[in-house]
Amino acid sequence: YLDKIHTFNNHLGAFLQVADREKLLSLADESDARWQKKQNKSALDGIPIAIKDNIHVHGLKTTCASRLLHNYSPPYEATCVEKLREAGAIFIGKTNLDEFAMGSTTENSATQQTHNPWDINKVAGGSSGGSAVAVSAGMSPLALGSDTGGSVRQPASFCGIVGLKPTYGYVSRYGLVAYASSLDQVGPMARDVYGATQLLNAIGGFDERDSTSIRSAPVALEALQRNIAGKKIAILGEISNYINPHVAKVFEQSIESLRSLGAEVTEVEFPFFDYVVAAYYLIATAEASSNLARYDGVKYGQREERKTYQEMLTATRSQGFGKEVKKRILLGNFVLSSGYYDAYYLKAQKMRRRICHLLNNILHSYDAIVTPTTPNTAFTKGESEQDFMKVYVADVTTVIANLTGLPAVSIPCGMVENLPVGLQIIGGALQEQQILNIAYQFE
Ligand code: GLN
């Protein structure tokens, strides 16, 4: 894997930081010895894992691809990383992202550009674009991403790999740099469903250091083998109005495949597509504006020295944050300000509640809901800069899982003009096993 990074990373820009070669090799040797003595700590013992650079790993920097944190070394490790370390996994490096995970293309990174391995002129997706490319191009067998509004699933879809956002609370957020706390989840990225499941099992579970953490059982690997005949799968009515016709065609073929596996696929009503993106961006930016208030030049990262505190604070934030982050802080402050709170933030919360209610109702009668992961294949470079609304609106399919806290997996399901298309399977709360079983059988 180190050789592949050496060969490809200059062209693809997936890794921001690669761990020390000698250290990695000695960890690999230690793991080899454990396997030989059959004293390996887990199935992941000795397996390299790439970590999105907004998750703290002991001994590596966490930059969030921001100027503000370009030299920041975290004093502690994320719970999910700690668990992987105990399982014997090896952290091969930190991967590129949109600054503070805000974006859908990884073009908002202050550090470098990441390119889609299927077509260099296309984006990798985002915000976990670096992790997706690392796995897609074979630079790491597994990776962690974070998903606040699709950031694991959308780049997985654009790069032709598997990505899962677990149920909110399934994976501890301790040590994940907060973007929008009520939506954030860490998720596994892998070449196949089996790998994603193994990684999920290693990072999941209760953690008292995250107040929203929940108790959950790991996914039984044998359960992936179960036949899915008779499973009830819903598709959301009117979705075809929101997706590109070529993607729609691949989606229809996927539905046929599910049917041929014996699943019953039925359309159900979902009248909220016009509201999900608006609700998501209002809530996400509101929470982001609050979370990012901590970067004041005192507690973390880069400080721009000035005569007064106020000047220092202003200069630190003005120079430290990129354009997209500033836009979102402004929008978040706006929707939370008195006079606008009721008109925007509160309405978004009400809409979130209605979406939750409806999706949970659907999932009382169905085993899963399927959608294309994204309305289109990977964007062309620069599209986001030209028309950011177009890129925001393309989150329509993924954000429903974050607003509701439900688990959702993206798996490759076909190609349009040589670019991968993803199928998203959404399940009821804590039904990871259900959606991974369907995904495994589909794959
Ligand atoms: N496109 C979403 C956004 O820009 C993705 C964010 C995420 O999941 N981190 O907010």
GROMACS .gro file of C-alpha atoms and ligand atoms in nm:
model
  453
    1TYR     CA    1   0.000   0.000   0.000
    2LEU     CA    2   0.286   0.239   0.075
    3ASP     CA    3   0.422   0.173  -0.273
    4LYS     CA    4   0.083   0.251  -0.424
    5ILE     CA    5   0.065   0.574  -0.226
    6HIS     CA    6   0.412   0.656  -0.353
    7THR     CA    7   0.304   0.594  -0.711
    8PHE     CA    8  -0.044   0.748  -0.710
    9ASN     CA    9  -0.078   1.006  -0.437
   10ASN     CA   10   0.100   1.283  -0.631
   11HIS     CA   11  -0.155   1.241  -0.909
   12LEU     CA   12  -0.464   1.183  -0.698
   13GLY     CA   13  -0.404   1.394  -0.387
   14ALA     CA   14  -0.584   1.158  -0.150
   15PHE     CA   15  -0.347   1.174   0.147
   16LEU     CA   16  -0.252   1.490   0.332
   17GLN     CA   17  -0.012   1.302   0.554
   18VAL     CA   18   0.137   0.954   0.537
   19ALA     CA   19   0.259   0.799   0.860
   20ASP     CA   20   0.628   0.726   0.905
   21ARG     CA   21   0.732   0.435   0.679
   22GLU     CA   22   0.968   0.264   0.924
   23LYS     CA   23   0.711   0.283   1.202
   24LEU     CA   24   0.441   0.139   0.977
   25LEU     CA   25   0.666  -0.145   0.865
   26SER     CA   26   0.757  -0.237   1.220
   27LEU     CA   27   0.390  -0.238   1.320
   28ALA     CA   28   0.323  -0.464   1.023
   29ASP     CA   29   0.601  -0.701   1.133
   30GLU     CA   30   0.462  -0.715   1.485
   31SER     CA   31   0.121  -0.798   1.343
   32ASP     CA   32   0.268  -1.069   1.118
   33ALA     CA   33   0.425  -1.230   1.421
   34ARG     CA   34   0.089  -1.226   1.601
   35TRP     CA   35  -0.085  -1.390   1.304
   36GLN     CA   36   0.183  -1.657   1.286
   37LYS     CA   37   0.136  -1.740   1.653
   38LYS     CA   38  -0.240  -1.719   1.598
   39GLN     CA   39  -0.244  -1.442   1.857
   40ASN     CA   40  -0.382  -1.180   1.622
   41LYS     CA   41  -0.604  -0.932   1.803
   42SER     CA   42  -0.883  -0.936   1.543
   43ALA     CA   43  -0.954  -0.979   1.172
   44LEU     CA   44  -0.828  -0.622   1.128
   45ASP     CA   45  -0.491  -0.693   1.289
   46GLY     CA   46  -0.223  -0.552   1.058
   47ILE     CA   47  -0.473  -0.402   0.814
   48PRO     CA   48  -0.390  -0.047   0.699
   49ILE     CA   49  -0.664   0.208   0.748
   50ALA     CA   50  -0.670   0.563   0.610
   51ILE     CA   51  -0.832   0.820   0.838
   52LYS     CA   52  -1.013   1.136   0.730
   53ASP     CA   53  -0.823   1.433   0.862
   54ASN     CA   54  -1.099   1.550   1.094
   55ILE     CA   55  -1.061   1.244   1.319
   56HIS     CA   56  -0.789   1.244   1.585
   57VAL     CA   57  -0.514   0.984   1.560
   58HIS     CA   58  -0.239   0.981   1.820
   59GLY     CA   59   0.092   1.092   1.669
   60LEU     CA   60  -0.056   1.246   1.353
   61LYS     CA   61  -0.182   1.597   1.292
   62THR     CA   62  -0.551   1.680   1.252
   63THR     CA   63  -0.573   1.969   1.007
   64CYS     CA   64  -0.935   1.946   0.886
   65ALA     CA   65  -0.777   2.070   0.560
   66SER     CA   66  -0.794   2.417   0.713
   67ARG     CA   67  -0.526   2.685   0.734
   68LEU     CA   68  -0.644   2.744   1.087
   69LEU     CA   69  -0.541   2.397   1.203
   70HIS     CA   70  -0.257   2.334   0.958
   71ASN     CA   71  -0.015   2.251   1.237
   72TYR     CA   72  -0.252   2.112   1.500
   73SER     CA   73  -0.158   1.795   1.689
   74PRO     CA   74  -0.447   1.659   1.894
   75PRO     CA   75  -0.373   1.577   2.259
   76TYR     CA   76  -0.604   1.275   2.253
   77GLU     CA   77  -0.731   1.007   2.019
   78ALA     CA   78  -1.081   0.947   1.882
   79THR     CA   79  -1.267   0.655   2.039
   80CYS     CA   80  -1.319   0.488   1.700
   81VAL     CA   81  -0.944   0.509   1.632
   82GLU     CA   82  -0.859   0.381   1.978
   83LYS     CA   83  -1.083   0.080   1.914
   84LEU     CA   84  -0.914   0.012   1.582
   85ARG     CA   85  -0.573   0.043   1.744
   86GLU     CA   86  -0.674  -0.216   2.003
   87ALA     CA   87  -0.790  -0.440   1.716
   88GLY     CA   88  -0.436  -0.420   1.572
   89ALA     CA   89  -0.517  -0.196   1.274
   90ILE     CA   90  -0.245   0.029   1.132
   91PHE     CA   91  -0.311   0.396   1.054
   92ILE     CA   92  -0.144   0.455   0.724
   93GLY     CA   93  -0.222   0.825   0.694
   94LYS     CA   94  -0.469   1.113   0.703
   95THR     CA   95  -0.686   1.193   0.403
   96ASN     CA   96  -0.801   1.511   0.236
   97LEU     CA   97  -1.146   1.663   0.286
   98ASP     CA   98  -1.342   1.979   0.229
   99GLU     CA   99  -1.235   2.220   0.502
  100PHE     CA  100  -1.409   2.113   0.824
  101ALA     CA  101  -1.608   1.861   0.616
  102MET     CA  102  -1.809   2.137   0.447
  103GLY     CA  103  -1.861   2.050   0.086
  104SER     CA  104  -1.935   1.783  -0.171
  105THR     CA  105  -1.624   1.786  -0.388
  106THR     CA  106  -1.312   1.808  -0.164
  107GLU     CA  107  -1.237   2.125  -0.361
  108ASN     CA  108  -1.286   2.328  -0.042
  109SER     CA  109  -0.964   2.187   0.103
  110ALA     CA  110  -0.717   2.464   0.187
  111THR     CA  111  -0.431   2.222   0.133
  112GLN     CA  112  -0.460   2.037  -0.197
  113GLN     CA  113  -0.690   1.907  -0.466
  114THR     CA  114  -0.809   1.547  -0.483
  115HIS     CA  115  -0.891   1.383  -0.815
  116ASN     CA  116  -1.132   1.108  -0.905
  117PRO     CA  117  -0.935   0.797  -1.005
  118TRP     CA  118  -1.198   0.710  -1.271
  119ASP     CA  119  -1.153   1.043  -1.446
  120ILE     CA  120  -0.896   1.299  -1.339
  121ASN     CA  121  -1.117   1.586  -1.457
  122LYS     CA  122  -1.390   1.488  -1.215
  123VAL     CA  123  -1.407   1.551  -0.844
  124ALA     CA  124  -1.376   1.271  -0.592
  125GLY     CA  125  -1.689   1.387  -0.414
  126GLY     CA  126  -1.686   1.507  -0.059
  127SER     CA  127  -1.631   1.581   0.199
  128SER     CA  128  -1.451   1.248   0.258
  129GLY     CA  129  -1.302   1.259  -0.093
  130GLY     CA  130  -0.950   1.164   0.017
  131SER     CA  131  -1.069   0.852   0.198
  132ALA     CA  132  -1.281   0.746  -0.100
  133VAL     CA  133  -0.990   0.787  -0.341
  134ALA     CA  134  -0.748   0.610  -0.108
  135VAL     CA  135  -0.972   0.301  -0.114
  136SER     CA  136  -1.082   0.329  -0.476
  137ALA     CA  137  -0.726   0.355  -0.608
  138GLY     CA  138  -0.599   0.075  -0.384
  139MET     CA  139  -0.383   0.298  -0.162
  140SER     CA  140  -0.557   0.161   0.147
  141PRO     CA  141  -0.795  -0.133   0.183
  142LEU     CA  142  -1.016   0.052   0.430
  143ALA     CA  143  -1.081   0.408   0.540
  144LEU     CA  144  -1.284   0.612   0.783
  145GLY     CA  145  -1.488   0.910   0.676
  146SER     CA  146  -1.742   1.131   0.849
  147ASP     CA  147  -2.095   1.183   0.725
  148THR     CA  148  -2.298   1.489   0.826
  149GLY     CA  149  -2.494   1.519   0.504
  150GLY     CA  150  -2.367   1.241   0.281
  151SER     CA  151  -1.992   1.285   0.313
  152VAL     CA  152  -1.918   0.913   0.337
  153ARG     CA  153  -2.181   0.788   0.092
  154GLN     CA  154  -2.153   1.050  -0.183
  155PRO     CA  155  -1.774   1.019  -0.240
  156ALA     CA  156  -1.810   0.639  -0.207
  157SER     CA  157  -2.067   0.656  -0.486
  158PHE     CA  158  -1.854   0.887  -0.705
  159CYS     CA  159  -1.548   0.662  -0.663
  160GLY     CA  160  -1.718   0.323  -0.695
  161ILE     CA  161  -1.671   0.191  -0.341
  162VAL     CA  162  -1.888   0.104  -0.040
  163GLY     CA  163  -1.959   0.366   0.228
  164LEU     CA  164  -2.188   0.349   0.528
  165LYS     CA  165  -2.335   0.608   0.760
  166PRO     CA  166  -2.437   0.425   1.076
  167THR     CA  167  -2.741   0.507   1.291
  168TYR     CA  168  -2.679   0.833   1.480
  169GLY     CA  169  -2.507   0.731   1.804
  170TYR     CA  170  -2.378   0.395   1.676
  171VAL     CA  171  -2.019   0.521   1.650
  172SER     CA  172  -1.882   0.757   1.914
  173ARG     CA  173  -1.817   1.112   1.795
  174TYR     CA  174  -1.548   1.160   2.061
  175GLY     CA  175  -1.240   1.277   1.873
  176LEU     CA  176  -1.426   1.366   1.555
  177VAL     CA  177  -1.401   1.740   1.493
  178ALA     CA  178  -1.758   1.868   1.518
  179TYR     CA  179  -1.931   2.014   1.214
  180ALA     CA  180  -2.304   1.977   1.291
  181SER     CA  181  -2.329   1.769   1.604
  182SER     CA  182  -2.686   1.644   1.566
  183LEU     CA  183  -2.602   1.505   1.220
  184ASP     CA  184  -2.234   1.394   1.240
  185GLN     CA  185  -2.142   1.025   1.229
  186VAL     CA  186  -1.815   0.846   1.154
  187GLY     CA  187  -1.856   0.576   0.889
  188PRO     CA  188  -1.656   0.296   0.724
  189MET     CA  189  -1.542   0.300   0.361
  190ALA     CA  190  -1.428  -0.018   0.186
  191ARG     CA  191  -1.404  -0.195  -0.146
  192ASP     CA  192  -1.687  -0.431  -0.055
  193VAL     CA  193  -1.972  -0.480   0.191
  194TYR     CA  194  -1.784  -0.743   0.387
  195GLY     CA  195  -1.494  -0.506   0.455
  196ALA     CA  196  -1.726  -0.220   0.548
  197THR     CA  197  -1.907  -0.449   0.791
  198GLN     CA  198  -1.585  -0.562   0.959
  199LEU     CA  199  -1.477  -0.201   0.997
  200LEU     CA  200  -1.818  -0.097   1.130
  201ASN     CA  201  -1.809  -0.371   1.391
  202ALA     CA  202  -1.467  -0.257   1.506
  203ILE     CA  203  -1.563   0.109   1.555
  204GLY     CA  204  -1.921   0.078   1.685
  205GLY     CA  205  -2.046   0.052   2.041
  206PHE     CA  206  -2.131   0.257   2.345
  207ASP     CA  207  -1.889   0.524   2.463
  208GLU     CA  208  -1.952   0.726   2.775
  209ARG     CA  209  -1.745   1.010   2.632
  210ASP     CA  210  -2.016   1.086   2.374
  211SER     CA  211  -2.348   1.175   2.537
  212THR     CA  212  -2.541   1.068   2.227
  213SER     CA  213  -2.373   0.728   2.207
  214ILE     CA  214  -2.605   0.428   2.214
  215ARG     CA  215  -2.571   0.061   2.300
  216SER     CA  216  -2.581  -0.159   1.993
  217ALA     CA  217  -2.495  -0.510   1.886
  218PRO     CA  218  -2.234  -0.574   1.617
  219VAL     CA  219  -2.351  -0.700   1.279
  220ALA     CA  220  -2.334  -1.081   1.257
  221LEU     CA  221  -2.114  -1.158   0.956
  222GLU     CA  222  -2.309  -1.480   0.886
  223ALA     CA  223  -2.624  -1.269   0.855
  224LEU     CA  224  -2.485  -1.114   0.537
  225GLN     CA  225  -2.528  -1.452   0.367
  226ARG     CA  226  -2.904  -1.465   0.424
  227ASN     CA  227  -3.127  -1.478   0.126
  228ILE     CA  228  -3.334  -1.161   0.084
  229ALA     CA  229  -3.637  -1.320  -0.082
  230GLY     CA  230  -3.955  -1.167   0.058
  231LYS     CA  231  -3.789  -0.853   0.191
  232LYS     CA  232  -4.004  -0.547   0.152
  233ILE     CA  233  -3.826  -0.255  -0.004
  234ALA     CA  234  -3.971   0.091  -0.059
  235ILE     CA  235  -3.882   0.344  -0.325
  236LEU     CA  236  -3.978   0.705  -0.267
  237GLY     CA  237  -4.239   0.845  -0.505
  238GLU     CA  238  -4.137   1.143  -0.719
  239ILE     CA  239  -3.768   1.065  -0.682
  240SER     CA  240  -3.735   1.050  -1.059
  241ASN     CA  241  -3.802   1.426  -1.070
  242TYR     CA  242  -3.484   1.485  -0.875
  243ILE     CA  243  -3.237   1.258  -1.051
  244ASN     CA  244  -3.054   1.258  -1.378
  245PRO     CA  245  -3.221   1.026  -1.636
  246HIS     CA  246  -2.904   0.821  -1.692
  247VAL     CA  247  -2.871   0.760  -1.320
  248ALA     CA  248  -3.244   0.682  -1.309
  249LYS     CA  249  -3.192   0.409  -1.566
  250VAL     CA  250  -2.915   0.245  -1.363
  251PHE     CA  251  -3.140   0.277  -1.057
  252GLU     CA  252  -3.423   0.097  -1.238
  253GLN     CA  253  -3.186  -0.185  -1.331
  254SER     CA  254  -3.086  -0.210  -0.964
  255ILE     CA  255  -3.451  -0.241  -0.866
  256GLU     CA  256  -3.485  -0.522  -1.119
  257SER     CA  257  -3.185  -0.697  -0.961
  258LEU     CA  258  -3.342  -0.664  -0.617
  259ARG     CA  259  -3.665  -0.810  -0.754
  260SER     CA  260  -3.476  -1.097  -0.912
  261LEU     CA  261  -3.331  -1.170  -0.567
  262GLY     CA  262  -3.689  -1.208  -0.447
  263ALA     CA  263  -3.739  -0.868  -0.284
  264GLU     CA  264  -4.074  -0.695  -0.318
  265VAL     CA  265  -4.016  -0.339  -0.428
  266THR     CA  266  -4.302  -0.090  -0.392
  267GLU     CA  267  -4.334   0.284  -0.437
  268VAL     CA  268  -4.446   0.487  -0.135
  269GLU     CA  269  -4.538   0.851  -0.106
  270PHE     CA  270  -4.271   1.097   0.000
  271PRO     CA  271  -4.380   1.458  -0.051
  272PHE     CA  272  -4.080   1.622   0.117
  273PHE     CA  273  -3.808   1.621  -0.147
  274ASP     CA  274  -3.849   1.995  -0.198
  275TYR     CA  275  -3.768   2.063   0.166
  276VAL     CA  276  -3.494   1.823   0.272
  277VAL     CA  277  -3.200   2.020   0.134
  278ALA     CA  278  -3.327   2.347   0.280
  279ALA     CA  279  -3.386   2.188   0.621
  280TYR     CA  280  -3.043   2.028   0.612
  281TYR     CA  281  -2.849   2.344   0.520
  282LEU     CA  282  -3.032   2.555   0.779
  283ILE     CA  283  -2.968   2.308   1.060
  284ALA     CA  284  -2.615   2.216   0.954
  285THR     CA  285  -2.501   2.577   0.921
  286ALA     CA  286  -2.669   2.680   1.248
  287GLU     CA  287  -2.484   2.406   1.435
  288ALA     CA  288  -2.161   2.476   1.246
  289SER     CA  289  -2.165   2.845   1.339
  290SER     CA  290  -2.185   2.744   1.702
  291ASN     CA  291  -1.927   2.463   1.680
  292LEU     CA  292  -1.674   2.674   1.494
  293ALA     CA  293  -1.692   2.955   1.751
  294ARG     CA  294  -1.419   2.767   1.939
  295TYR     CA  295  -1.155   2.867   1.682
  296ASP     CA  296  -1.074   3.195   1.848
  297GLY     CA  297  -0.695   3.191   1.825
  298VAL     CA  298  -0.669   3.105   2.193
  299LYS     CA  299  -0.757   2.741   2.240
  300TYR     CA  300  -0.657   2.586   1.909
  301GLY     CA  301  -0.438   2.618   1.609
  302GLN     CA  302  -0.308   2.917   1.425
  303ARG     CA  303  -0.322   3.261   1.591
  304GLU     CA  304  -0.272   3.590   1.411
  305GLU     CA  305  -0.104   3.813   1.670
  306ARG     CA  306  -0.258   4.160   1.702
  307LYS     CA  307  -0.265   4.434   1.967
  308THR     CA  308  -0.611   4.367   2.109
  309TYR     CA  309  -0.806   4.047   2.166
  310GLN     CA  310  -1.079   4.159   1.929
  311GLU     CA  311  -0.831   4.231   1.650
  312MET     CA  312  -0.654   3.900   1.709
  313LEU     CA  313  -0.982   3.709   1.699
  314THR     CA  314  -1.092   3.879   1.378
  315ALA     CA  315  -0.759   3.833   1.204
  316THR     CA  316  -0.730   3.468   1.312
  317ARG     CA  317  -1.072   3.378   1.178
  318SER     CA  318  -1.050   3.596   0.866
  319GLN     CA  319  -0.721   3.440   0.762
  320GLY     CA  320  -0.774   3.094   0.902
  321PHE     CA  321  -1.108   3.001   0.747
  322GLY     CA  322  -1.172   2.953   0.377
  323LYS     CA  323  -1.459   3.098   0.175
  324GLU     CA  324  -1.707   2.811   0.214
  325VAL     CA  325  -1.658   2.789   0.589
  326LYS     CA  326  -1.711   3.164   0.627
  327LYS     CA  327  -2.024   3.146   0.414
  328ARG     CA  328  -2.167   2.879   0.640
  329ILE     CA  329  -2.077   3.058   0.963
  330LEU     CA  330  -2.254   3.367   0.831
  331LEU     CA  331  -2.559   3.171   0.721
  332GLY     CA  332  -2.572   2.985   1.052
  333ASN     CA  333  -2.553   3.305   1.254
  334PHE     CA  334  -2.821   3.457   1.036
  335VAL     CA  335  -3.072   3.175   1.079
  336LEU     CA  336  -3.015   3.171   1.455
  337SER     CA  337  -3.048   3.545   1.503
  338SER     CA  338  -3.358   3.684   1.668
  339GLY     CA  339  -3.614   3.779   1.409
  340TYR     CA  340  -3.501   3.502   1.174
  341TYR     CA  341  -3.492   3.211   1.416
  342ASP     CA  342  -3.865   3.143   1.387
  343ALA     CA  343  -3.874   3.201   1.015
  344TYR     CA  344  -3.586   2.969   0.930
  345TYR     CA  345  -3.429   2.762   1.204
  346LEU     CA  346  -3.749   2.665   1.382
  347LYS     CA  347  -3.921   2.583   1.053
  348ALA     CA  348  -3.629   2.364   0.954
  349GLN     CA  349  -3.657   2.180   1.286
  350LYS     CA  350  -4.029   2.127   1.230
  351MET     CA  351  -3.964   1.994   0.882
  352ARG     CA  352  -3.696   1.764   1.023
  353ARG     CA  353  -3.950   1.624   1.266
  354ARG     CA  354  -4.202   1.559   0.988
  355ILE     CA  355  -3.945   1.386   0.769
  356CYS     CA  356  -3.843   1.167   1.065
  357HIS     CA  357  -4.199   1.078   1.137
  358LEU     CA  358  -4.278   0.978   0.780
  359LEU     CA  359  -3.958   0.780   0.718
  360ASN     CA  360  -3.992   0.593   1.046
  361ASN     CA  361  -4.349   0.512   0.955
  362ILE     CA  362  -4.242   0.378   0.617
  363LEU     CA  363  -3.974   0.169   0.786
  364HIS     CA  364  -4.232   0.016   1.017
  365SER     CA  365  -4.385  -0.154   0.714
  366TYR     CA  366  -4.072  -0.197   0.500
  367ASP     CA  367  -3.731  -0.352   0.561
  368ALA     CA  368  -3.549  -0.078   0.373
  369ILE     CA  369  -3.578   0.219   0.138
  370VAL     CA  370  -3.363   0.242  -0.173
  371THR     CA  371  -3.260   0.551  -0.371
  372PRO     CA  372  -2.971   0.635  -0.599
  373THR     CA  373  -2.699   0.762  -0.362
  374THR     CA  374  -2.666   1.079  -0.567
  375PRO     CA  375  -2.875   1.237  -0.844
  376ASN     CA  376  -2.576   1.239  -1.079
  377THR     CA  377  -2.227   1.100  -1.124
  378ALA     CA  378  -1.915   1.289  -1.012
  379PHE     CA  379  -1.917   1.663  -1.083
  380THR     CA  380  -1.666   1.817  -1.321
  381LYS     CA  381  -1.393   2.015  -1.147
  382GLY     CA  382  -1.495   2.374  -1.087
  383GLU     CA  383  -1.870   2.311  -1.117
  384SER     CA  384  -1.914   2.376  -0.748
  385GLU     CA  385  -1.741   2.713  -0.774
  386GLN     CA  386  -1.958   2.810  -1.072
  387ASP     CA  387  -2.292   2.704  -0.930
  388PHE     CA  388  -2.283   2.610  -0.565
  389MET     CA  389  -2.662   2.570  -0.543
  390LYS     CA  390  -2.652   2.292  -0.797
  391VAL     CA  391  -2.407   2.109  -0.576
  392TYR     CA  392  -2.605   2.174  -0.255
  393VAL     CA  393  -2.925   2.048  -0.418
  394ALA     CA  394  -2.751   1.725  -0.517
  395ASP     CA  395  -2.747   1.633  -0.147
  396VAL     CA  396  -3.122   1.565  -0.171
  397THR     CA  397  -3.087   1.187  -0.154
  398THR     CA  398  -2.824   1.157   0.119
  399VAL     CA  399  -2.928   1.416   0.379
  400ILE     CA  400  -3.254   1.238   0.458
  401ALA     CA  401  -3.054   0.975   0.647
  402ASN     CA  402  -2.874   1.241   0.854
  403LEU     CA  403  -3.186   1.442   0.934
  404THR     CA  404  -3.353   1.125   1.059
  405GLY     CA  405  -3.045   0.961   1.214
  406LEU     CA  406  -3.114   0.644   1.013
  407PRO     CA  407  -2.840   0.413   0.885
  408ALA     CA  408  -2.767   0.416   0.511
  409VAL     CA  409  -2.514   0.240   0.292
  410SER     CA  410  -2.399   0.322  -0.061
  411ILE     CA  411  -2.283   0.042  -0.289
  412PRO     CA  412  -2.171   0.051  -0.650
  413CYS     CA  413  -2.458  -0.041  -0.884
  414GLY     CA  414  -2.350   0.052  -1.235
  415MET     CA  415  -2.180   0.306  -1.456
  416VAL     CA  416  -2.283   0.609  -1.660
  417GLU     CA  417  -2.026   0.722  -1.916
  418ASN     CA  418  -1.745   0.542  -1.737
  419LEU     CA  419  -1.829   0.692  -1.399
  420PRO     CA  420  -1.964   0.487  -1.108
  421VAL     CA  421  -2.320   0.514  -0.980
  422GLY     CA  422  -2.418   0.422  -0.623
  423LEU     CA  423  -2.727   0.259  -0.480
  424GLN     CA  424  -2.829   0.382  -0.135
  425ILE     CA  425  -3.008   0.149   0.106
  426ILE     CA  426  -3.162   0.318   0.411
  427GLY     CA  427  -3.281   0.113   0.708
  428GLY     CA  428  -3.465   0.162   1.035
  429ALA     CA  429  -3.273   0.280   1.341
  430LEU     CA  430  -3.005   0.025   1.438
  431GLN     CA  431  -3.095  -0.193   1.138
  432GLU     CA  432  -2.739  -0.194   1.006
  433GLN     CA  433  -2.754  -0.571   0.975
  434GLN     CA  434  -3.064  -0.550   0.758
  435ILE     CA  435  -2.921  -0.299   0.508
  436LEU     CA  436  -2.581  -0.468   0.496
  437ASN     CA  437  -2.749  -0.802   0.429
  438ILE     CA  438  -2.939  -0.651   0.136
  439ALA     CA  439  -2.623  -0.475   0.016
  440TYR     CA  440  -2.417  -0.794   0.037
  441GLN     CA  441  -2.673  -0.994  -0.158
  442PHE     CA  442  -2.707  -0.719  -0.417
  443GLU     CA  443  -2.331  -0.690  -0.459
  444GLN     N1  444  -2.244   1.818   0.114
  444GLN     C1  445  -2.265   1.822   0.255
  444GLN     C2  446  -2.228   1.958   0.308
  444GLN     O1  447  -2.160   2.026   0.239
  444GLN     C3  448  -2.183   1.714   0.316
  444GLN     C4  449  -2.132   1.740   0.452
  444GLN     C5  450  -2.082   1.622   0.526
  444GLN     O2  451  -2.146   1.516   0.526
  444GLN     N2  452  -1.975   1.641   0.600
  444GLN     O3  453  -2.266   1.998   0.413
   0.00000   0.00000   0.00000
